[in-house]
XYZ file of C-alpha atoms in Angstrom:
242
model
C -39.295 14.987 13.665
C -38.672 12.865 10.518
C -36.152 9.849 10.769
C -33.324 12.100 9.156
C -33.235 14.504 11.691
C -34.072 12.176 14.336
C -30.781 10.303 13.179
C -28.753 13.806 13.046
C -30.072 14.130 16.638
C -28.981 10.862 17.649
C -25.699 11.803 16.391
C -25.077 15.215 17.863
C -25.795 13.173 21.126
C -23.026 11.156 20.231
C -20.667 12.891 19.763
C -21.728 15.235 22.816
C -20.991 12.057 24.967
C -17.062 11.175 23.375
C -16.698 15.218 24.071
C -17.392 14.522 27.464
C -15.318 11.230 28.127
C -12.022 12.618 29.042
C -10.794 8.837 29.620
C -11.590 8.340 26.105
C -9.698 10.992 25.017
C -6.960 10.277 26.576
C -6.735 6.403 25.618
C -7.353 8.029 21.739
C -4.099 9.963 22.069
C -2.242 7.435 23.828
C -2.967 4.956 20.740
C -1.882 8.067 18.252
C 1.661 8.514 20.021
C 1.912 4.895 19.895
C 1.295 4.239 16.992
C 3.517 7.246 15.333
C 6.300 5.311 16.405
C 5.337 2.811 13.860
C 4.930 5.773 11.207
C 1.191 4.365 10.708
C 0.053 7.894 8.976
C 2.456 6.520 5.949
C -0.169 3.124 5.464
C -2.685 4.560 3.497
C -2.885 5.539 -0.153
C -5.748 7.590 -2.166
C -6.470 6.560 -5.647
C -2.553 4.948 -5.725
C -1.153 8.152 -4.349
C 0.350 7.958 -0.474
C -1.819 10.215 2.112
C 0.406 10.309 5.030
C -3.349 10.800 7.021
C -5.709 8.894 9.490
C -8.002 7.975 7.841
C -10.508 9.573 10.086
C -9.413 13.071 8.799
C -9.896 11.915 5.126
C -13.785 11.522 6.715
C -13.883 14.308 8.038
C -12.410 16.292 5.180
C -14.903 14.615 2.571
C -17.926 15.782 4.886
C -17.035 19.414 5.125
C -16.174 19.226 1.285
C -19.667 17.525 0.725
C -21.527 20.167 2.804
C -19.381 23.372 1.779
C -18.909 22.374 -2.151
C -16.290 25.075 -2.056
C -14.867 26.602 -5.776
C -10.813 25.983 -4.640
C -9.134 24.054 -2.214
C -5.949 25.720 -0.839
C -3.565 23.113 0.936
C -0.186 24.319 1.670
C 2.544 21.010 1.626
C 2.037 18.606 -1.359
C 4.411 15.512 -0.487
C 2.993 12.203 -2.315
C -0.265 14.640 -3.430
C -2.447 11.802 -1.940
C -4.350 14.416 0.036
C -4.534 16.495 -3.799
C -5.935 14.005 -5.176
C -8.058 12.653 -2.212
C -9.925 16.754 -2.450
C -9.974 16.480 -5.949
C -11.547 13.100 -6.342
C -14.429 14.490 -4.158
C -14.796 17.780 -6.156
C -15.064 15.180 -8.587
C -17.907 13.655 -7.820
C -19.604 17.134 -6.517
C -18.772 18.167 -10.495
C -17.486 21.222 -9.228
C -14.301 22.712 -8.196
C -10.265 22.710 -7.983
C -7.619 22.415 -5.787
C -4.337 24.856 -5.446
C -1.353 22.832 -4.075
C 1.791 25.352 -2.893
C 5.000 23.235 -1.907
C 8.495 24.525 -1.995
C 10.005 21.747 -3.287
C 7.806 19.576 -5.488
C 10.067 16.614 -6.236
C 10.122 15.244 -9.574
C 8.881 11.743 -9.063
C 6.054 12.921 -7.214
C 5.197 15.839 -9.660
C 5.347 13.490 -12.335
C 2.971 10.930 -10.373
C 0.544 13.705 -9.699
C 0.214 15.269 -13.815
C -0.339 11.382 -14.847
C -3.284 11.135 -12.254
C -7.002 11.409 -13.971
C -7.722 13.650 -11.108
C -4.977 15.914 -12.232
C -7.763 17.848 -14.219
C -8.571 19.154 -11.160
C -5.013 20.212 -9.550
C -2.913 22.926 -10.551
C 0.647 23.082 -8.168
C 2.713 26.399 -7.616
C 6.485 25.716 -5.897
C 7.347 28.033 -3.319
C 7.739 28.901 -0.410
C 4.067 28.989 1.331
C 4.999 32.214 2.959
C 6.955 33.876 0.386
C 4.441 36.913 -0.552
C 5.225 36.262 -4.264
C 3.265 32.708 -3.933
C 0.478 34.372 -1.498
C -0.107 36.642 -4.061
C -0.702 33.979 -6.613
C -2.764 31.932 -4.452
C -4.687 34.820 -3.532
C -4.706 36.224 -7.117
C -6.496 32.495 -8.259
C -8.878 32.612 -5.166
C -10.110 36.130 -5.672
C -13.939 36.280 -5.515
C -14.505 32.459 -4.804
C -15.792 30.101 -2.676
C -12.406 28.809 -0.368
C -11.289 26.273 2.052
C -7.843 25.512 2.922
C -5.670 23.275 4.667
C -2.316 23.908 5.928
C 0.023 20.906 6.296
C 3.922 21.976 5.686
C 6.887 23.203 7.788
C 5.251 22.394 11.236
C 7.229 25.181 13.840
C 4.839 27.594 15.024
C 6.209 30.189 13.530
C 5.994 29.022 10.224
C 2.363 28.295 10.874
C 0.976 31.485 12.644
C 2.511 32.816 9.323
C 0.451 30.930 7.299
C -2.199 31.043 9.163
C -2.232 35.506 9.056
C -1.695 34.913 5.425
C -4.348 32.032 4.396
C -6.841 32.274 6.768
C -8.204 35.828 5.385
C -9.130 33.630 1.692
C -10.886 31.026 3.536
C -15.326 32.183 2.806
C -17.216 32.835 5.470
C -18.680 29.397 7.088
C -15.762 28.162 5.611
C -12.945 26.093 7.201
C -8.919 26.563 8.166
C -8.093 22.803 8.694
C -4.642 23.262 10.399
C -2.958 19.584 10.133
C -0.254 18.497 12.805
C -1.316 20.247 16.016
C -1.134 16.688 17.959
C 2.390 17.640 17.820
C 1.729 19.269 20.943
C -0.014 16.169 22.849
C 3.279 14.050 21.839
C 6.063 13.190 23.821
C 8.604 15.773 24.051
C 11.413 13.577 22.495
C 8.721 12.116 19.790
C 10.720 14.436 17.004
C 14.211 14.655 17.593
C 14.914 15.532 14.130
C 12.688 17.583 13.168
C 12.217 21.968 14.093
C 9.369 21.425 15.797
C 7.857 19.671 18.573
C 5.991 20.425 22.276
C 5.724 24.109 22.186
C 6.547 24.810 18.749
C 3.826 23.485 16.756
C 0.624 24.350 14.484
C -0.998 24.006 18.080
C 0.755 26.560 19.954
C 0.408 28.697 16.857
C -3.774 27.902 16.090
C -3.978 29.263 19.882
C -2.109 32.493 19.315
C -3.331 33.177 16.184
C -7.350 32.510 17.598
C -5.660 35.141 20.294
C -5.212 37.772 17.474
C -8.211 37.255 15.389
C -11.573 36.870 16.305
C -13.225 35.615 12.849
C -12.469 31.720 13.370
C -13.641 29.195 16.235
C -12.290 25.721 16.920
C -14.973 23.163 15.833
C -14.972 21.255 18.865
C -17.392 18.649 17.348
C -15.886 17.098 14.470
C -11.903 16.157 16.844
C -14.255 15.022 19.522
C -16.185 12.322 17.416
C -13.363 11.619 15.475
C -10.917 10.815 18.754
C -8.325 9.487 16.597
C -6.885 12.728 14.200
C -4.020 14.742 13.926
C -5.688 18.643 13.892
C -7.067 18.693 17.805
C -8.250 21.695 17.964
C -6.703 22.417 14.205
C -10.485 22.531 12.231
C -11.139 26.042 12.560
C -14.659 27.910 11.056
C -14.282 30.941 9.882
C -17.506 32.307 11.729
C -17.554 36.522 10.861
């Protein structure tokens, strides 16, 4: 065994041992609900853009970017377009690919923060509703024939998200990834989003587990939320495996 492999070995072991230490787990998720009362997610910036991510995710994002090289990026929910530019900065560096924002309402201020970005050669942005076939058709229409991940991070009831998930997921390549953000909704306190549609049962969780009920192509990827510890998509990094 060379020293590269004997270091990816030493890491699989790794993160075999955090999957395994449930007290770890729990203290992980005890410090996320914690600090969501302090709206920590809202910290961190990408290139001068707000992310409204852990940071951890970002890693995790860049390595399956890194090791799929994918041709678009779908996200659904644009906000600050931190997490735009984040995918797009990292396509950069690949020298390949793009990445298709959908957002029903792309406010002004941001759009006009996102166009004047140098990684804006890489973005393109379609408003709409992320469920409205019209859009889907669009998306679908760009996506036709390539090389697709996406990411789904925008109205957070499970409803809207088993929607999106029956509508996106079928675009996302084969060894390919569904990164559904959010599902630590469902590990939150029950009052933790009193205004807001969603919350403990009625989340991307609840709807990643009846949508993986209804369709057999993706599996969780239990590895990358149990070395992370500290993410918002538990069980929300799905591989499309057939």
């Amino acid at each position: 065994m060379n020293p590269h492999e004997q270091f990816r070995e030493e890491v699989k072991a790794n993160i075999e041992g955090l999957q395994q230490d449930k007290a770890l787990q729990a203290e992980s998720l005890d410090w996320v609900g914690t600090t969501a009362r302090h709206k920590y997610t809202y910290n961190f910036s990408w290139m001068g853009r707000p992310i409204i991510q852990f940071p951890q995710d970002m890693v995790a994002m860049q390595e399956i970017i890194w090791n799929l090289r994918p041709d678009v990026i779908v996200e659904t929910g644009i906000a600050h377009g931190g997490s735009l530019v984040f995918y797009a900065s990292i396509l950069e560096l690949i020298g390949h690919g793009e990445v298709l924002g959908v957002d029903i309402d792309i406010r002004q201020h941001n759009r006009e923060a996102i166009e004047a970005h140098p990684m804006f050669k890489r973005i393109s942005m379609i408003q709409g509703s992320s469920i409205d076939t019209a859009i889907v058709d669009q998306v679908r229409e760009r996506v036709q024939g390539k090389k697709v991940l996406v990411v789904l991070d925008s109205n957070h009831t499970h409803e809207h998200v088993l929607e999106e998930l029956r509508l996106y997921a079928p675009l996302v390549s084969v060894g390919s990834y569904c990164v559904v953000m959010d599902t630590v909704v469902e590990d939150m306190p029950a009052d933790a989003f009193p205004d807001r549609p969603w919350g403990k049962g009625d989340n991307p969780k609840t709807a990643v587990w009846a949508y993986l009920e209804e369709n057999r192509d993706f599996e969780i990827d239990q590895a990358i939320h149990s070395k992370l510890l500290i993410t918002v998509a538990p069980d929300g990094y799905l591989r499309r495996v057939r």
